[in-house]
Short mmCIF file of C-alpha atoms and ligand atoms in Angstrom, two decimals:
data_model
loop_
_atom_site.label_atom_id
_atom_site.label_comp_id
_atom_site.label_asym_id
_atom_site.label_seq_id
_atom_site.Cartn_x
_atom_site.Cartn_y
_atom_site.Cartn_z
CA MET A 13 -5.24 -16.43 22.35
CA GLY A 14 -7.25 -13.42 23.40
CA GLY A 15 -6.77 -9.69 23.05
CA VAL A 16 -9.81 -9.35 20.84
CA GLU A 17 -13.10 -8.15 22.21
CA PHE A 18 -15.53 -10.43 20.45
CA GLY A 19 -18.83 -8.75 19.73
CA ARG A 20 -17.17 -5.38 19.18
CA THR A 21 -14.32 -6.14 16.82
CA PHE A 22 -15.02 -6.31 13.09
CA PHE A 23 -13.10 -9.04 11.26
CA PHE A 24 -11.68 -8.68 7.78
CA GLY A 25 -9.61 -11.39 6.19
CA THR A 26 -8.66 -13.26 3.07
CA ASN A 27 -8.19 -16.88 2.13
CA LEU A 28 -5.32 -17.00 -0.38
CA LYS A 29 -6.41 -20.49 -1.55
CA MET A 30 -3.65 -22.05 -3.72
CA HIS A 31 -1.98 -18.73 -4.50
CA GLN A 32 1.40 -17.27 -3.48
CA THR A 33 4.73 -18.94 -2.75
CA ALA A 34 6.30 -18.37 0.66
CA SER A 35 8.32 -15.38 -0.54
CA GLU A 36 5.27 -13.90 -2.23
CA THR A 37 3.30 -14.20 1.00
CA VAL A 38 6.05 -12.45 2.96
CA ALA A 39 6.02 -9.60 0.43
CA PHE A 40 2.20 -9.48 0.55
CA LEU A 41 2.18 -9.23 4.34
CA ASP A 42 4.92 -6.60 4.33
CA GLY A 43 2.76 -4.61 1.92
CA LEU A 44 -0.29 -4.98 4.16
CA ALA A 45 1.67 -3.90 7.22
CA GLU A 46 2.58 -0.69 5.38
CA SER A 47 -0.88 -0.03 3.97
CA LEU A 48 -3.26 -0.89 6.80
CA ALA A 49 -3.89 0.93 10.05
CA LEU A 50 -3.12 -2.21 12.02
CA ASP A 51 -3.43 -0.41 15.32
CA ASP A 52 -7.17 0.26 14.92
CA PRO A 53 -8.63 -1.80 17.78
CA ARG A 54 -12.00 -2.01 16.04
CA MET A 55 -10.63 -4.10 13.17
CA GLN A 56 -9.04 -7.54 13.31
CA TYR A 57 -7.39 -8.48 10.02
CA PHE A 58 -6.38 -12.00 9.05
CA VAL A 59 -4.71 -13.82 6.17
CA LEU A 60 -4.86 -17.55 5.46
CA PRO A 61 -1.88 -18.46 3.23
CA PRO A 62 -1.01 -21.91 1.88
CA PHE A 63 0.73 -24.27 4.33
CA THR A 64 4.08 -23.76 2.61
CA SER A 65 4.07 -20.05 3.55
CA LEU A 66 3.42 -20.60 7.24
CA ALA A 67 7.00 -21.21 8.40
CA ALA A 68 8.35 -18.11 6.66
CA VAL A 69 5.44 -16.03 7.87
CA ALA A 70 5.68 -17.22 11.47
CA GLN A 71 9.36 -16.30 11.58
CA HIS A 72 9.04 -13.07 9.69
CA PHE A 73 5.89 -11.34 10.65
CA ALA A 74 5.11 -9.57 13.90
CA ARG A 75 1.64 -10.24 15.17
CA PRO A 76 -1.06 -9.93 16.68
CA ALA A 77 -1.90 -6.93 14.52
CA LEU A 78 -2.71 -9.34 11.72
CA TRP A 79 -3.78 -12.89 12.40
CA ILE A 80 -2.29 -15.70 10.37
CA GLY A 81 -4.15 -18.95 9.88
CA ALA A 82 -4.13 -22.24 8.02
CA GLN A 83 -6.70 -23.22 5.38
CA ASN A 84 -7.30 -26.77 6.59
CA MET A 85 -5.94 -29.59 8.74
CA HIS A 86 -6.47 -33.29 9.35
CA TRP A 87 -8.38 -34.56 12.40
CA ALA A 88 -5.68 -37.00 13.54
CA ALA A 89 -2.63 -35.79 15.46
CA SER A 90 -0.39 -38.02 13.32
CA GLY A 91 -0.75 -41.18 11.25
CA ALA A 92 -0.74 -42.78 7.82
CA PHE A 93 -2.44 -39.86 6.06
CA THR A 94 -0.14 -39.02 3.17
CA GLY A 95 -0.12 -35.39 2.20
CA GLU A 96 -2.03 -34.19 5.25
CA ILE A 97 -1.13 -31.69 8.00
CA SER A 98 -2.11 -32.09 11.66
CA ALA A 99 -3.00 -29.77 14.51
CA PRO A 100 0.32 -30.29 16.39
CA MET A 101 2.20 -29.39 13.18
CA LEU A 102 0.21 -26.17 12.93
CA ARG A 103 0.62 -25.44 16.63
CA GLU A 104 4.39 -25.10 16.19
CA PHE A 105 3.83 -22.07 13.98
CA ASP A 106 1.87 -20.38 16.72
CA LEU A 107 -1.00 -19.70 14.35
CA ASP A 108 -3.98 -17.58 15.30
CA LEU A 109 -6.59 -19.77 13.67
CA VAL A 110 -7.39 -22.64 11.36
CA MET A 111 -10.19 -22.56 8.80
CA LEU A 112 -12.30 -25.71 8.54
CA GLY A 113 -15.04 -26.74 6.13
CA HIS A 114 -14.41 -24.27 3.30
CA ALA A 115 -16.79 -24.89 0.38
CA GLU A 116 -13.91 -25.84 -1.94
CA ARG A 117 -12.76 -28.51 0.54
CA ARG A 118 -16.29 -29.88 0.65
CA GLN A 119 -16.72 -29.67 -3.13
CA HIS A 120 -13.35 -30.95 -4.43
CA PHE A 121 -11.90 -32.99 -1.57
CA GLY A 122 -14.88 -34.88 -0.24
CA GLU A 123 -15.22 -33.13 3.09
CA THR A 124 -18.52 -33.86 4.77
CA ASP A 125 -20.28 -32.52 7.83
CA ALA A 126 -18.88 -35.55 9.66
CA THR A 127 -15.23 -34.89 8.73
CA VAL A 128 -15.60 -31.18 9.46
CA HIS A 129 -16.93 -32.12 12.88
CA ARG A 130 -13.93 -34.38 13.57
CA LYS A 131 -11.55 -31.62 12.54
CA ILE A 132 -13.25 -29.09 14.80
CA ARG A 133 -12.99 -31.51 17.70
CA ALA A 134 -9.25 -31.95 17.01
CA ALA A 135 -8.63 -28.21 16.60
CA PHE A 136 -10.21 -27.39 19.96
CA ASP A 137 -8.45 -30.32 21.62
CA HIS A 138 -5.16 -28.79 20.46
CA GLY A 139 -6.05 -25.27 21.49
CA LEU A 140 -6.50 -23.78 18.02
CA ARG A 141 -9.01 -21.06 17.23
CA VAL A 142 -11.42 -22.20 14.49
CA LEU A 143 -12.99 -20.40 11.55
CA LEU A 144 -15.83 -22.72 10.52
CA CYS A 145 -17.24 -22.19 7.00
CA VAL A 146 -20.81 -23.09 6.14
CA GLY A 147 -22.99 -22.32 3.12
CA GLU A 148 -25.69 -23.83 0.98
CA SER A 149 -25.28 -25.12 -2.59
CA ALA A 150 -26.94 -23.54 -5.62
CA ALA A 151 -29.54 -26.33 -5.65
CA ASP A 152 -30.36 -25.86 -1.96
CA HIS A 153 -30.67 -22.17 -2.62
CA THR A 154 -32.98 -22.33 -5.65
CA GLU A 155 -35.12 -24.98 -3.98
CA GLY A 156 -35.58 -22.83 -0.87
CA ARG A 157 -33.59 -25.03 1.52
CA GLY A 158 -30.72 -22.58 2.09
CA ILE A 159 -31.35 -21.67 5.71
CA GLU A 160 -32.15 -25.26 6.69
CA ARG A 161 -28.95 -26.53 5.07
CA VAL A 162 -26.79 -23.94 6.80
CA ARG A 163 -28.42 -24.63 10.16
CA SER A 164 -27.83 -28.35 9.79
CA GLN A 165 -24.17 -27.79 8.82
CA LEU A 166 -23.76 -25.69 11.94
CA ARG A 167 -25.49 -28.25 14.13
CA SER A 168 -23.36 -31.17 13.01
CA ALA A 169 -20.08 -29.26 12.94
CA LEU A 170 -20.56 -27.97 16.48
CA GLU A 171 -21.95 -31.08 18.11
CA GLY A 172 -20.32 -31.55 21.51
CA VAL A 173 -18.47 -28.21 21.42
CA SER A 174 -18.52 -26.62 24.89
CA VAL A 175 -19.37 -23.05 25.76
CA GLU A 176 -15.72 -22.52 26.76
CA GLU A 177 -14.50 -23.84 23.40
CA ALA A 178 -16.99 -21.64 21.55
CA ARG A 179 -15.07 -18.63 22.81
CA ALA A 180 -12.41 -19.61 20.26
CA LEU A 181 -14.90 -20.02 17.40
CA LEU A 182 -15.68 -17.83 14.41
CA VAL A 183 -18.17 -18.84 11.75
CA ALA A 184 -18.24 -17.71 8.11
CA TYR A 185 -21.41 -17.90 6.05
CA GLU A 186 -20.41 -18.36 2.41
CA PRO A 187 -23.14 -19.42 -0.03
CA VAL A 188 -21.47 -21.87 -2.43
CA TRP A 189 -23.16 -20.26 -5.45
CA SER A 190 -21.58 -16.95 -4.55
CA ILE A 191 -17.95 -18.07 -4.22
CA GLY A 192 -15.23 -17.63 -6.85
CA GLU A 193 -15.06 -16.59 -10.52
CA ALA A 194 -18.48 -18.02 -11.35
CA GLY A 195 -20.00 -16.67 -8.13
CA VAL A 196 -22.93 -14.29 -8.00
CA PRO A 197 -23.03 -11.71 -5.19
CA ALA A 198 -25.88 -12.51 -2.81
CA GLU A 199 -28.80 -10.20 -2.08
CA LEU A 200 -28.35 -8.27 1.16
CA ASP A 201 -31.71 -9.21 2.67
CA GLU A 202 -31.11 -12.90 1.97
CA VAL A 203 -27.71 -12.74 3.66
CA ALA A 204 -29.23 -10.89 6.61
CA SER A 205 -31.90 -13.55 7.13
CA VAL A 206 -29.46 -16.47 6.98
CA VAL A 207 -27.07 -14.72 9.36
CA ASP A 208 -29.97 -13.95 11.75
CA ALA A 209 -30.95 -17.62 11.76
CA MET A 210 -27.34 -18.64 12.43
CA ARG A 211 -27.07 -16.07 15.21
CA ASN A 212 -30.25 -17.38 16.86
CA ASP A 213 -28.97 -20.96 16.73
CA LEU A 214 -25.55 -19.99 18.09
CA ASP A 215 -27.13 -17.95 20.90
CA GLU A 216 -29.39 -20.82 21.80
CA ARG A 217 -26.50 -23.23 21.74
CA PHE A 218 -23.87 -21.19 23.60
CA GLY A 219 -25.81 -18.46 25.42
CA LEU A 220 -25.68 -14.72 25.00
CA GLU A 221 -22.34 -14.28 26.66
CA VAL A 222 -20.23 -16.08 24.07
CA ARG A 223 -21.71 -14.98 20.74
CA PRO A 224 -19.21 -16.39 18.21
CA PRO A 225 -18.65 -13.82 15.44
CA VAL A 226 -20.44 -14.53 12.16
CA LEU A 227 -18.58 -13.38 9.03
CA TYR A 228 -19.89 -13.16 5.49
CA GLY A 229 -18.01 -14.22 2.34
CA GLY A 230 -18.62 -14.88 -1.34
CA SER A 231 -17.72 -12.42 -4.13
CA VAL A 232 -17.14 -9.60 -1.64
CA ASP A 233 -15.21 -6.77 -3.32
CA ARG A 234 -14.54 -3.05 -3.10
CA THR A 235 -17.92 -2.18 -4.62
CA ASN A 236 -20.16 -4.26 -2.35
CA CYS A 237 -18.16 -4.60 0.90
CA GLY A 238 -19.72 -1.48 2.41
CA ALA A 239 -23.26 -2.78 1.98
CA PHE A 240 -22.39 -6.12 3.62
CA ALA A 241 -20.43 -4.43 6.41
CA ALA A 242 -23.45 -2.26 7.21
CA ILE A 243 -25.60 -5.30 8.08
CA PRO A 244 -25.51 -5.13 11.89
CA ALA A 245 -25.68 -8.91 12.46
CA ILE A 246 -22.49 -9.45 10.43
CA ASP A 247 -19.27 -9.32 12.46
CA GLY A 248 -16.80 -9.50 9.61
CA LEU A 249 -16.07 -10.05 5.93
CA PHE A 250 -14.18 -12.96 4.44
CA VAL A 251 -12.79 -12.06 1.04
CA GLY A 252 -11.16 -14.08 -1.73
CA ARG A 253 -10.08 -12.72 -5.11
CA ALA A 254 -10.65 -9.05 -4.30
CA ALA A 255 -8.07 -9.10 -1.50
CA TRP A 256 -5.21 -11.03 -3.10
CA SER A 257 -3.24 -7.89 -3.92
CA VAL A 258 -2.05 -5.38 -1.33
CA ALA A 259 -4.01 -2.61 -3.04
CA GLY A 260 -7.16 -4.77 -3.27
CA PHE A 261 -6.97 -5.83 0.36
CA ALA A 262 -6.22 -2.31 1.61
CA GLU A 263 -8.93 -0.58 -0.39
CA THR A 264 -11.61 -3.16 0.39
CA ALA A 265 -10.64 -3.05 4.07
CA ALA A 266 -10.73 0.77 4.15
CA ARG A 267 -14.17 0.87 2.55
CA THR A 268 -15.40 -1.83 4.93
CA ARG A 269 -14.13 0.06 7.92
CA ALA A 270 -15.68 3.32 6.73
CA ALA A 271 -19.07 1.68 6.13
CA ARG A 272 -19.06 -0.16 9.42
CA PHE A 273 -17.88 2.64 11.66
CA GLY A 274 -19.03 5.67 9.69
CA ASP A 275 -15.60 7.18 9.34
CA ALA A 276 -12.94 7.31 6.68
CA GLY A 277 -10.40 6.16 9.25
P1 PGA B 4 -14.32 -15.02 -3.43
O1 PGA B 4 -13.92 -16.21 -2.46
O2 PGA B 4 -14.36 -13.75 -2.63
O3 PGA B 4 -13.26 -15.01 -4.49
O4 PGA B 4 -15.69 -15.34 -3.98
C1 PGA B 4 -14.48 -16.27 -1.18
C2 PGA B 4 -14.04 -17.53 -0.45
O5 PGA B 4 -13.85 -18.59 -1.07
O6 PGA B 4 -13.88 -17.47 0.77
#
């Protein structure tokens, strides 16, 4: 791991969810390699394909210009867990990161703060970089408990994580009510205050030297990416639907980069 200057680099990535076969992912990444200025040291791009694409991608695609990660993993190294994938299995693909705690995992597959915590422990034990997702539900949001909920998700997920381990941590704030087809884009000032609260907690927890990057996600697209990217406390954007085509990814990334760094790149 390494090569990225945390605190300076702006992250931009997509979670492909349950989209793309292995050959489609290879074509997608080839398209990105042609369309993106992958040598811009200010930007770190990443793509999280389905597990079944990882072998083809690991063999095919030259990194580190574009990080490749997994969308989930189990906390055990091996065992009677039918249908699951473990950290040592992911390690063999030399991945750059593993996402843990995505809202859809929590919502549809029964993941809790406790299981997310176990997975984070396992990921760090196996030397994987972690992208931890947190975000409040619609009910928490309308009832004014958003920030508290996010802070408690962070607290339980990161319990026992050392300062050294936190150097390999990224966090994404994704309000559940803002994710996916039915999602509503969040107000900028609301996002800024949640991210500020997260930043304060992370600084308190790990000190000012580590500063894990905090990304924002949830209905980010080509029209609103610039406004989110201009929020100074945000270190990256995590995009779903809008970045699932080469053109969508490239245009949203270009607009993000322009808004963040004030150039057309
Ligand atoms: P979306 O997905 O951009 O399609 O809302 C975001 C996510 O689930 O990370």
